[in-house]
Short mmCIF file of C-alpha atoms (C1' of nucleotides) in Angstrom, two decimals:
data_model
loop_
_atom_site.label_atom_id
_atom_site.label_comp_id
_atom_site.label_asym_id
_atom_site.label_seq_id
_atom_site.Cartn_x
_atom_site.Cartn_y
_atom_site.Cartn_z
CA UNK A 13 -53.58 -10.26 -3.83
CA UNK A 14 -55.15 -7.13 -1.72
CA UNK A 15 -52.64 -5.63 0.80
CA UNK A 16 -53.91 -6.16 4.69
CA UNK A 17 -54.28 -2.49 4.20
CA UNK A 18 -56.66 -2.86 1.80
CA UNK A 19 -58.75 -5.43 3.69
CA UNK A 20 -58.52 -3.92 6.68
CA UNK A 21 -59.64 -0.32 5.50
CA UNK A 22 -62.60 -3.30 4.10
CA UNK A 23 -63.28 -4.09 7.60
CA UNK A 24 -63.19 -1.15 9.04
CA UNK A 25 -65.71 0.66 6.42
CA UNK A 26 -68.36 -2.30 6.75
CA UNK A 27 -67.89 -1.60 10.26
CA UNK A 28 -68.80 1.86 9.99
CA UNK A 29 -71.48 0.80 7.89
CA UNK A 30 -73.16 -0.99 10.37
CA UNK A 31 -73.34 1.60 12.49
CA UNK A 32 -74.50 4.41 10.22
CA UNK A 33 -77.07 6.88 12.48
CA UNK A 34 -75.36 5.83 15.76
CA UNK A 35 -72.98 8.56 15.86
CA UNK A 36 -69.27 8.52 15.59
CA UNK A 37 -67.82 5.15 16.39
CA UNK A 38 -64.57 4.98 18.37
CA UNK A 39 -61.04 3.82 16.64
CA UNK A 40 -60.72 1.66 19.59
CA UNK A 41 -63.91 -0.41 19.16
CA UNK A 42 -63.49 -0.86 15.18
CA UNK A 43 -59.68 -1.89 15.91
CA UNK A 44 -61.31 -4.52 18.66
CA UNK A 45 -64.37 -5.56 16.96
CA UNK A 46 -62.90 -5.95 13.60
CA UNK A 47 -59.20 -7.55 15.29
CA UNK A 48 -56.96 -4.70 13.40
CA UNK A 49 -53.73 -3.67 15.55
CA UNK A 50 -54.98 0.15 16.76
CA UNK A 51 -51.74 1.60 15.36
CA UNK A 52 -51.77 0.97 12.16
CA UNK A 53 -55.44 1.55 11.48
CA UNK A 54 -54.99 4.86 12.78
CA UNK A 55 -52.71 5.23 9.63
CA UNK A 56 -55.76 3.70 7.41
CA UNK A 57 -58.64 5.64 8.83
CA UNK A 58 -56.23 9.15 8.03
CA UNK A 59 -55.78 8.31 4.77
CA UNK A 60 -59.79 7.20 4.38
CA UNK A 61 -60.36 10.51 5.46
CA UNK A 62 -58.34 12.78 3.46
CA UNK A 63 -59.31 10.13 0.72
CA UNK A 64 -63.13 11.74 1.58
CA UNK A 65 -64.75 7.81 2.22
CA UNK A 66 -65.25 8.50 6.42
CA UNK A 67 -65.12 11.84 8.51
CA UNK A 68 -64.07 11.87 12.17
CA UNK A 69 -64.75 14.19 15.03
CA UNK A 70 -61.59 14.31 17.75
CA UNK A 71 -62.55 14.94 21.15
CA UNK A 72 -64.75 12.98 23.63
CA UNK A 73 -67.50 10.96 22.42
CA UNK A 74 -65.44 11.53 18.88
CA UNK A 75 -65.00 8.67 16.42
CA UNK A 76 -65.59 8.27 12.43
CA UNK A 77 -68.12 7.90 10.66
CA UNK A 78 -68.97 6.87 6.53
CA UNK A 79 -68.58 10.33 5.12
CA UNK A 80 -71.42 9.16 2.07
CA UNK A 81 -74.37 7.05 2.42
CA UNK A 82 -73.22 3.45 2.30
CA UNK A 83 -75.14 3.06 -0.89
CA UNK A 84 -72.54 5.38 -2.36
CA UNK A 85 -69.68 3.71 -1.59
CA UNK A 86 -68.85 0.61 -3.66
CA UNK A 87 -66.37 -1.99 -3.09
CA UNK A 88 -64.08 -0.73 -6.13
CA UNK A 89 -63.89 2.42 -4.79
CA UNK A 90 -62.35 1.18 -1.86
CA UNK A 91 -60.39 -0.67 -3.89
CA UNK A 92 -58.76 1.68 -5.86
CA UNK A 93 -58.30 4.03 -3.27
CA UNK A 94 -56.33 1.99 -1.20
CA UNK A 95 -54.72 -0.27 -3.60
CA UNK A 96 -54.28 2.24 -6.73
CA UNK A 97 -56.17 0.14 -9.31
CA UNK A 98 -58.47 -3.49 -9.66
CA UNK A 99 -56.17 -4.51 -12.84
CA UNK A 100 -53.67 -7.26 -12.49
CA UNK A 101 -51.05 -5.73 -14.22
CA UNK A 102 -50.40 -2.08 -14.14
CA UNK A 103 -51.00 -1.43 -18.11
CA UNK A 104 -54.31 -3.17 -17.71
CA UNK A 105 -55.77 -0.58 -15.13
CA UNK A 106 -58.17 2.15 -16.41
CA UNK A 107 -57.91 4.63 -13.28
CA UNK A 108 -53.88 4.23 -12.70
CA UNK A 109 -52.32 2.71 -16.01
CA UNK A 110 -48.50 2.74 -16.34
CA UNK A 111 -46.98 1.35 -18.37
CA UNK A 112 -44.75 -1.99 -18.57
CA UNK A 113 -41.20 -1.96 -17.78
CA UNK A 114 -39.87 -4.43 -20.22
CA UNK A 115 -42.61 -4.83 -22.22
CA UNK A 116 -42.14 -5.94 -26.10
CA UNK A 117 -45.08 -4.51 -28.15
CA UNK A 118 -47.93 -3.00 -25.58
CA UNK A 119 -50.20 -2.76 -28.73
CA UNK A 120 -49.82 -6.19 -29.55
CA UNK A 121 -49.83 -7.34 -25.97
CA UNK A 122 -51.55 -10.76 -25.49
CA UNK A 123 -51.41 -10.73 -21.54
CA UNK A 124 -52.55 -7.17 -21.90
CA UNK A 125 -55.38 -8.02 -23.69
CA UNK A 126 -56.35 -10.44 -21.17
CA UNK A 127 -55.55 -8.37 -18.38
CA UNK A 128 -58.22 -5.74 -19.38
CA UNK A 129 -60.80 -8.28 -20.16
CA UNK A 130 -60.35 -9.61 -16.44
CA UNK A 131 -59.98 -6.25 -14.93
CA UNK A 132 -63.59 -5.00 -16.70
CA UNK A 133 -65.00 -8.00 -15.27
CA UNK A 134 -64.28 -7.23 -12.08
CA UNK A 135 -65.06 -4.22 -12.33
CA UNK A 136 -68.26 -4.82 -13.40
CA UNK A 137 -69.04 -7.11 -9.99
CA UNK A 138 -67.09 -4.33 -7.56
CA UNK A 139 -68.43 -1.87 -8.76
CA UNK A 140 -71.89 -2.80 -8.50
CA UNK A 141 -71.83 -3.88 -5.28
CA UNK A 142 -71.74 -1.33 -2.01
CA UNK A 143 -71.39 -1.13 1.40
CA UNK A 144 -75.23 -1.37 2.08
CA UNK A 145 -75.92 -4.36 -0.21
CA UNK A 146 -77.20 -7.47 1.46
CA UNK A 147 -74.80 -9.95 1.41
CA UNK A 148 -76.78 -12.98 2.56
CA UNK A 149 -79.47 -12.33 -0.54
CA UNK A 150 -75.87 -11.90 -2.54
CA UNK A 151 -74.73 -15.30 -1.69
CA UNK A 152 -77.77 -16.76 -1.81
CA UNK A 153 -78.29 -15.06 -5.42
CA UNK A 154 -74.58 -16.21 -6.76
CA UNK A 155 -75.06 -19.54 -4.60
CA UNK A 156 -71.68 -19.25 -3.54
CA UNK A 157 -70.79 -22.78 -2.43
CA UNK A 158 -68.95 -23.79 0.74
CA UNK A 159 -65.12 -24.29 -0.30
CA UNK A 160 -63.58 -27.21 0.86
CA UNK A 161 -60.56 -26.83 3.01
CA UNK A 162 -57.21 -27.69 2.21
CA UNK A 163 -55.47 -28.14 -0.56
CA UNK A 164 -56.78 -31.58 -1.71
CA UNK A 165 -57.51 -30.58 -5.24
CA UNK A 166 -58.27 -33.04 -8.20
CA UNK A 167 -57.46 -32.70 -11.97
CA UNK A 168 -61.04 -31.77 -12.63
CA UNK A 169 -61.16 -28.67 -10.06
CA UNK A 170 -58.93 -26.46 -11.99
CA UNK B 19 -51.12 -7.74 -8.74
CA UNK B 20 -49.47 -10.36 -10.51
CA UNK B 21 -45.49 -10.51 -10.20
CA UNK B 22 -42.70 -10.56 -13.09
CA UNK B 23 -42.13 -14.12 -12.37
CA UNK B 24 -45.91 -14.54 -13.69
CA UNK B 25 -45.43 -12.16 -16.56
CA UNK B 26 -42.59 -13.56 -17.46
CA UNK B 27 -43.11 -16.75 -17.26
CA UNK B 28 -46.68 -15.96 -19.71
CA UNK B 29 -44.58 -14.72 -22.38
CA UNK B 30 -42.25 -16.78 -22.20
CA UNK B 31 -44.91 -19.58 -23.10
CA UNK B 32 -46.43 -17.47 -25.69
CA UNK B 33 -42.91 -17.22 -27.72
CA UNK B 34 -43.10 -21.02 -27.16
CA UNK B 35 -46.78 -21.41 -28.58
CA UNK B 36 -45.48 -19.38 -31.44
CA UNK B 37 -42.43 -21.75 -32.23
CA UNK B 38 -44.58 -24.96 -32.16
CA UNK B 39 -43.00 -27.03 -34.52
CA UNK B 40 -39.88 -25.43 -35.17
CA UNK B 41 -37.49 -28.39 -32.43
CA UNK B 42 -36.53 -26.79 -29.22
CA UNK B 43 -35.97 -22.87 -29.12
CA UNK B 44 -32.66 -22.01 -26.65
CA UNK B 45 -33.03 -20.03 -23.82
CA UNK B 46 -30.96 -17.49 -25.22
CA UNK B 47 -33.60 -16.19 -27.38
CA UNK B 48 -36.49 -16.48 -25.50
CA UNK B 49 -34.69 -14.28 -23.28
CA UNK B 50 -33.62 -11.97 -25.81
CA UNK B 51 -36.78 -11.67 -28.06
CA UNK B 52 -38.88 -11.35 -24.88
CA UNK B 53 -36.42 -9.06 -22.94
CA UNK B 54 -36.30 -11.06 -20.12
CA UNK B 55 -33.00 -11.56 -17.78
CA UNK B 56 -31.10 -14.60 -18.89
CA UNK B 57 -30.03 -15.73 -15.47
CA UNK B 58 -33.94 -15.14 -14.11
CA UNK B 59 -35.64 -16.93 -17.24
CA UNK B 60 -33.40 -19.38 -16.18
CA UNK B 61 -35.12 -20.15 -12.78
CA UNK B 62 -38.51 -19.21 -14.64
CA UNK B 63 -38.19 -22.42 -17.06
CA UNK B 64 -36.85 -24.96 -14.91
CA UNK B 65 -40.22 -24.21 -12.45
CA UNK B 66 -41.91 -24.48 -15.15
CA UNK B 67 -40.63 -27.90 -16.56
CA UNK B 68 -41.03 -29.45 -13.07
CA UNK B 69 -43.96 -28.43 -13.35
CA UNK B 70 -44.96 -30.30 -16.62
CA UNK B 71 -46.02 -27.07 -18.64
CA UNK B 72 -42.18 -27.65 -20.62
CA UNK B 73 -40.07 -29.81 -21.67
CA UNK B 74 -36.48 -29.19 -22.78
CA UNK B 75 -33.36 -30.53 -23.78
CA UNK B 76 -29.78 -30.11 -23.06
CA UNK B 77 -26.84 -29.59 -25.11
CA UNK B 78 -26.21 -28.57 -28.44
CA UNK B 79 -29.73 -28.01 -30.06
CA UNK B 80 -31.00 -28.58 -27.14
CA UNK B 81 -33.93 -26.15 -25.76
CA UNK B 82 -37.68 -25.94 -24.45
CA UNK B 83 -40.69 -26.69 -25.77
CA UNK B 84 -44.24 -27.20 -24.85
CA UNK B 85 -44.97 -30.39 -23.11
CA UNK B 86 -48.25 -30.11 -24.00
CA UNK B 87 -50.55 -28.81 -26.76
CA UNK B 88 -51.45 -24.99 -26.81
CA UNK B 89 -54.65 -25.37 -26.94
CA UNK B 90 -54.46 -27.15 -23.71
CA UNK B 91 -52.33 -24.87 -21.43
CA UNK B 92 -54.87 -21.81 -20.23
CA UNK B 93 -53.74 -18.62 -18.71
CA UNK B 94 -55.42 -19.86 -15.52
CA UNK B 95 -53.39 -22.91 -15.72
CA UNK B 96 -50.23 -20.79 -15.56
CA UNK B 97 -51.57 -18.27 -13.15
CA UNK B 98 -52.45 -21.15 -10.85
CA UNK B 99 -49.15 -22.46 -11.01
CA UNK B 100 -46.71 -19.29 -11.32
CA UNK B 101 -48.59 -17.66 -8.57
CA UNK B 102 -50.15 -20.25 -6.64
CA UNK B 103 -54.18 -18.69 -6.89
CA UNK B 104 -56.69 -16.57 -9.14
CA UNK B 105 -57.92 -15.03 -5.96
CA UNK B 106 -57.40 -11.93 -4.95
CA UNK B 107 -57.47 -13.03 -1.21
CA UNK B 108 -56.60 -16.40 0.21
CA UNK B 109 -59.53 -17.35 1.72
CA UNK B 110 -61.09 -17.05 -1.39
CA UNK B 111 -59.07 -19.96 -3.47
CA UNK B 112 -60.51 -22.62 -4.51
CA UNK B 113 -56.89 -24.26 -5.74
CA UNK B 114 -54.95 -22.37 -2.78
CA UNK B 115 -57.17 -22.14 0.02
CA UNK B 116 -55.95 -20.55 3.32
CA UNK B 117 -58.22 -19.18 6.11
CA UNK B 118 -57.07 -15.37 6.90
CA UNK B 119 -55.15 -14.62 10.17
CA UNK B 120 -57.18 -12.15 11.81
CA UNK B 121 -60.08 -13.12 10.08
CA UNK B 122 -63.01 -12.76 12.39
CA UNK B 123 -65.83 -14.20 11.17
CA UNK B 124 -65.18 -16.70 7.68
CA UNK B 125 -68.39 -18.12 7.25
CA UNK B 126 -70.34 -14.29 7.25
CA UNK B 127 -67.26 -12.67 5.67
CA UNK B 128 -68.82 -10.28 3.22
CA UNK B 129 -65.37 -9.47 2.08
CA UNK B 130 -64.63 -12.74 1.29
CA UNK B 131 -68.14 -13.14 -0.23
CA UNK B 132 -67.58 -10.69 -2.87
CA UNK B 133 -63.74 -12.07 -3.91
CA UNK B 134 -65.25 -15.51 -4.42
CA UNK B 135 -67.26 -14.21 -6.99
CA UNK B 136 -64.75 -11.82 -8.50
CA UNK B 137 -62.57 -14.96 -8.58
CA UNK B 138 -65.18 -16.98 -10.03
CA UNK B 139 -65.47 -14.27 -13.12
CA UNK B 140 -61.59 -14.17 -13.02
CA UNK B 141 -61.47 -17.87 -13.35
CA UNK B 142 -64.15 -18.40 -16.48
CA UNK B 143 -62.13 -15.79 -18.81
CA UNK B 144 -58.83 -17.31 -17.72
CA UNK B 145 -59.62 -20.68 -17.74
CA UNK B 146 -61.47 -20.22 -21.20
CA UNK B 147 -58.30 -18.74 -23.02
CA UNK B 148 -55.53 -21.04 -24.28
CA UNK B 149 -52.09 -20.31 -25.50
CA UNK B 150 -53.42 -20.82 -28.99
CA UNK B 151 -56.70 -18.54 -28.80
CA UNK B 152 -56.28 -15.62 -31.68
CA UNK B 153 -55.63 -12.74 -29.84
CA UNK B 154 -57.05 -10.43 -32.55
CA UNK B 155 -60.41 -11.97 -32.98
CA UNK B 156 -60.16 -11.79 -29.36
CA UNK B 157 -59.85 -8.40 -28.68
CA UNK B 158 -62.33 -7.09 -31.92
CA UNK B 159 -64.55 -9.62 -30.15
CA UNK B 160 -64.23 -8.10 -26.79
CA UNK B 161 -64.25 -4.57 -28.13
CA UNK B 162 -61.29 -3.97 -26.12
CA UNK B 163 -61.16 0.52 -26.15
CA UNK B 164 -58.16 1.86 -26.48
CA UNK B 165 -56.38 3.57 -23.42
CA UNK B 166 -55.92 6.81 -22.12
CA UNK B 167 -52.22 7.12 -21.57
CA UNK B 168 -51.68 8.82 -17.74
CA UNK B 169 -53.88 9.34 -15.15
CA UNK B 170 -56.00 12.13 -16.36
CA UNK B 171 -59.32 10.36 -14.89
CA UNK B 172 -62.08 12.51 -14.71
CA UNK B 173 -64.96 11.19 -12.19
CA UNK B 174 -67.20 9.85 -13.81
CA UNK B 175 -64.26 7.80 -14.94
CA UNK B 176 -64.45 5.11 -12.23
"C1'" DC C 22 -57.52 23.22 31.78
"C1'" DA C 23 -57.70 18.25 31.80
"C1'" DT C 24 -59.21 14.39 29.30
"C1'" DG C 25 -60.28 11.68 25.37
"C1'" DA C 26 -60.10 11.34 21.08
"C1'" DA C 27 -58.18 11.91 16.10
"C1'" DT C 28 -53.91 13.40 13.10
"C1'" DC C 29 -49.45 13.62 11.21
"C1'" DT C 30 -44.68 12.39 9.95
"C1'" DA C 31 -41.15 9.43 10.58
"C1'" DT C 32 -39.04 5.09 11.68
"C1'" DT C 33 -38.43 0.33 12.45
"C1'" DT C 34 -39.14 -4.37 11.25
"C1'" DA C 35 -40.59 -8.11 8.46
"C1'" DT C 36 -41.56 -10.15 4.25
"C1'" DT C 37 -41.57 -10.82 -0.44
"C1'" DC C 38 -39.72 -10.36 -4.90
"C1'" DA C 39 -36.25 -9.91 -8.55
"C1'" DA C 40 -32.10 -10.97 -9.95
"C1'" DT C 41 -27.59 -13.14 -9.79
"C1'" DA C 42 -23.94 -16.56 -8.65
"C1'" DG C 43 -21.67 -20.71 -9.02
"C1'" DA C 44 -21.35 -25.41 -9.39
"C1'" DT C 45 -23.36 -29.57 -11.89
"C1'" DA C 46 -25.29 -32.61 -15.50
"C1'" DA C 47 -26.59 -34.04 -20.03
"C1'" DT C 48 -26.05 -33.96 -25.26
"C1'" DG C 49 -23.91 -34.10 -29.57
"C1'" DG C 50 -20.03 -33.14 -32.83
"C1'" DC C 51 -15.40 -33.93 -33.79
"C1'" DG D 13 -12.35 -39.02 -25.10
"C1'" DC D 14 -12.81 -34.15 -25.18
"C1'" DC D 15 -14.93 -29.82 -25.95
"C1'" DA D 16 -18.56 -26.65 -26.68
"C1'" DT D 17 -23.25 -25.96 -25.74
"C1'" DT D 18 -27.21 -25.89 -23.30
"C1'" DA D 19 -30.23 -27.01 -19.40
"C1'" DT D 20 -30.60 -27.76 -14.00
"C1'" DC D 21 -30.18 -26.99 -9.26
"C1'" DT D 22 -29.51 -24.72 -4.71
"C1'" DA D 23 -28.22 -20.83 -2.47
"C1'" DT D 24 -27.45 -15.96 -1.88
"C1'" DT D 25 -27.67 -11.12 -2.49
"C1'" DG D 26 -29.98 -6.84 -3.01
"C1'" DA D 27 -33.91 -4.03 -3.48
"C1'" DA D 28 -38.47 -2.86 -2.88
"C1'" DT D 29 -42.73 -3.06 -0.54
"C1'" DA D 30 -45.70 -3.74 3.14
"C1'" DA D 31 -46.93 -4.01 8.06
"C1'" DA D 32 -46.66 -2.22 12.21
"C1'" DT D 33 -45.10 1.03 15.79
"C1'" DA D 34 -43.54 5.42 17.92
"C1'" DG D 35 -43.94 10.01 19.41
"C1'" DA D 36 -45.36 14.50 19.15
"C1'" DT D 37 -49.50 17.36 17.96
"C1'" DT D 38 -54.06 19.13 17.39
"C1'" DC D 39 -58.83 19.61 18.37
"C1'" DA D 40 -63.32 19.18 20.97
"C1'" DT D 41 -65.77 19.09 25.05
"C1'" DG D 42 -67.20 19.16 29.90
#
DNA sequence: CATGAATCTATTTATTCAATAGATAATGGC
DNA sequence: GCCATTATCTATTGAATAAATAGATTCATG
């Protein structure tokens, strides 16, 4: 699962996004826009910065802005900087392996195996997409269907 | 991420899938071949049994076994029900589903727009590998590269 | 120099996870 | 029937991680 952090510094850049060429935005109004408590993004929008995804200008009329053109900026990035890695397991990861505590034969490693395969196919999807892809042509593209709510799963919906 | 109780409880299966055949295998040396805490594996197996993924039997001799054929237990079976979802975000299950607190906008969540998809990827590799699928034609298959021990990334690495 | 903003380090609080404990129940051999 | 063996269950501890908050500081601008 991504960390709130994660999906909040998510929030927050699409934010910024959306208001690229409009000069710096406020913490306040990306905190109240995007419902994130002010305190804590604070924390995430430092370490965005000295990560080099957003600049900020203190001051009045100061705020942050995307330090890169949105196009620049893909959703793995983001991932990885805030959450260290896309793999599911830390000895699947490409940009922060480590590896397994208790592990029997990393070589040989079934779940290993796996775990790469999964974490190159995600990859591959966040990676290619940015902050300034069009996300209504996306869903419309991968028809994403409406999920049904609740848990009233059958057999067959594995 | 996915949590020791998940890794655990995958190899645990695997040493199973290998000992098809062979009457029930004690806990005692799934633990030990496996390195995995008695006491813990403990917990691990009886979740699992109530589950329906094992079956076991007490007393002398007695031990686990798959209830079901390897060929029909699927990593995304166990993932499902070790961890409770594929997704990487909980408005993005399709088996778990949860709406996000602080979520502000579901239906035109980009964020949630992209992990459907990544857990629609995650979900046709997982739920297209079985506890008996040959791991080596697998992985020559998948041209799985060899890693780069530490976390000497370069950029272009990403 | 006062105000409005970001920045930094530390601390508290909550939650989740990993592991262990201890008592109980079934099985099979003698 | 009794004992050793092995699984089962519920609860608890302990540790680690994550989320959120606090408080003092720095910088820009009118």
């Amino acid at each position: 699962m991504l960390s709130q952090k994660t999906r909040y510094s998510i929030r927050a850049l699409q934010h910024l996004a959306d208001h690229v060429g409009t000069g710096p935005v406020p913490l306040g109004e990306i905190a109240e826009k995007q419902r994130i408590p002010k305190k804590f993004l604070t924390v995430l929008l430092s370490e965005m910065g000295r990560s080099g995804l957003v600049s900020a200008q203190r001051g009045r009329d100061g705020g942050y802005w995307l330090a890169k053109d949105p196009t620049e900026i893909s959703y793995g990035d983001i991932v990885r900087l805030t959450r260290g890695s896309l793999a599911l397991v830390p000895c699947a990861s490409r940009w922060a392996y480590e590896s397994c505590t208790s592990c029997v034969d990393e070589e040989g490693c079934r779940l290993r195996m796996v775990m790469l395969t999964v974490r190159d196919a995600t990859a591959d999807i966040l990676d290619g997409l940015t902050l300034a892809d069009d996300f209504k042509a996306f869903a419309a593209d991968k028809r994403i269907p409406a999920l049904s709510v609740g848990n009233n799963v059958t057999a067959e919906q594995h």
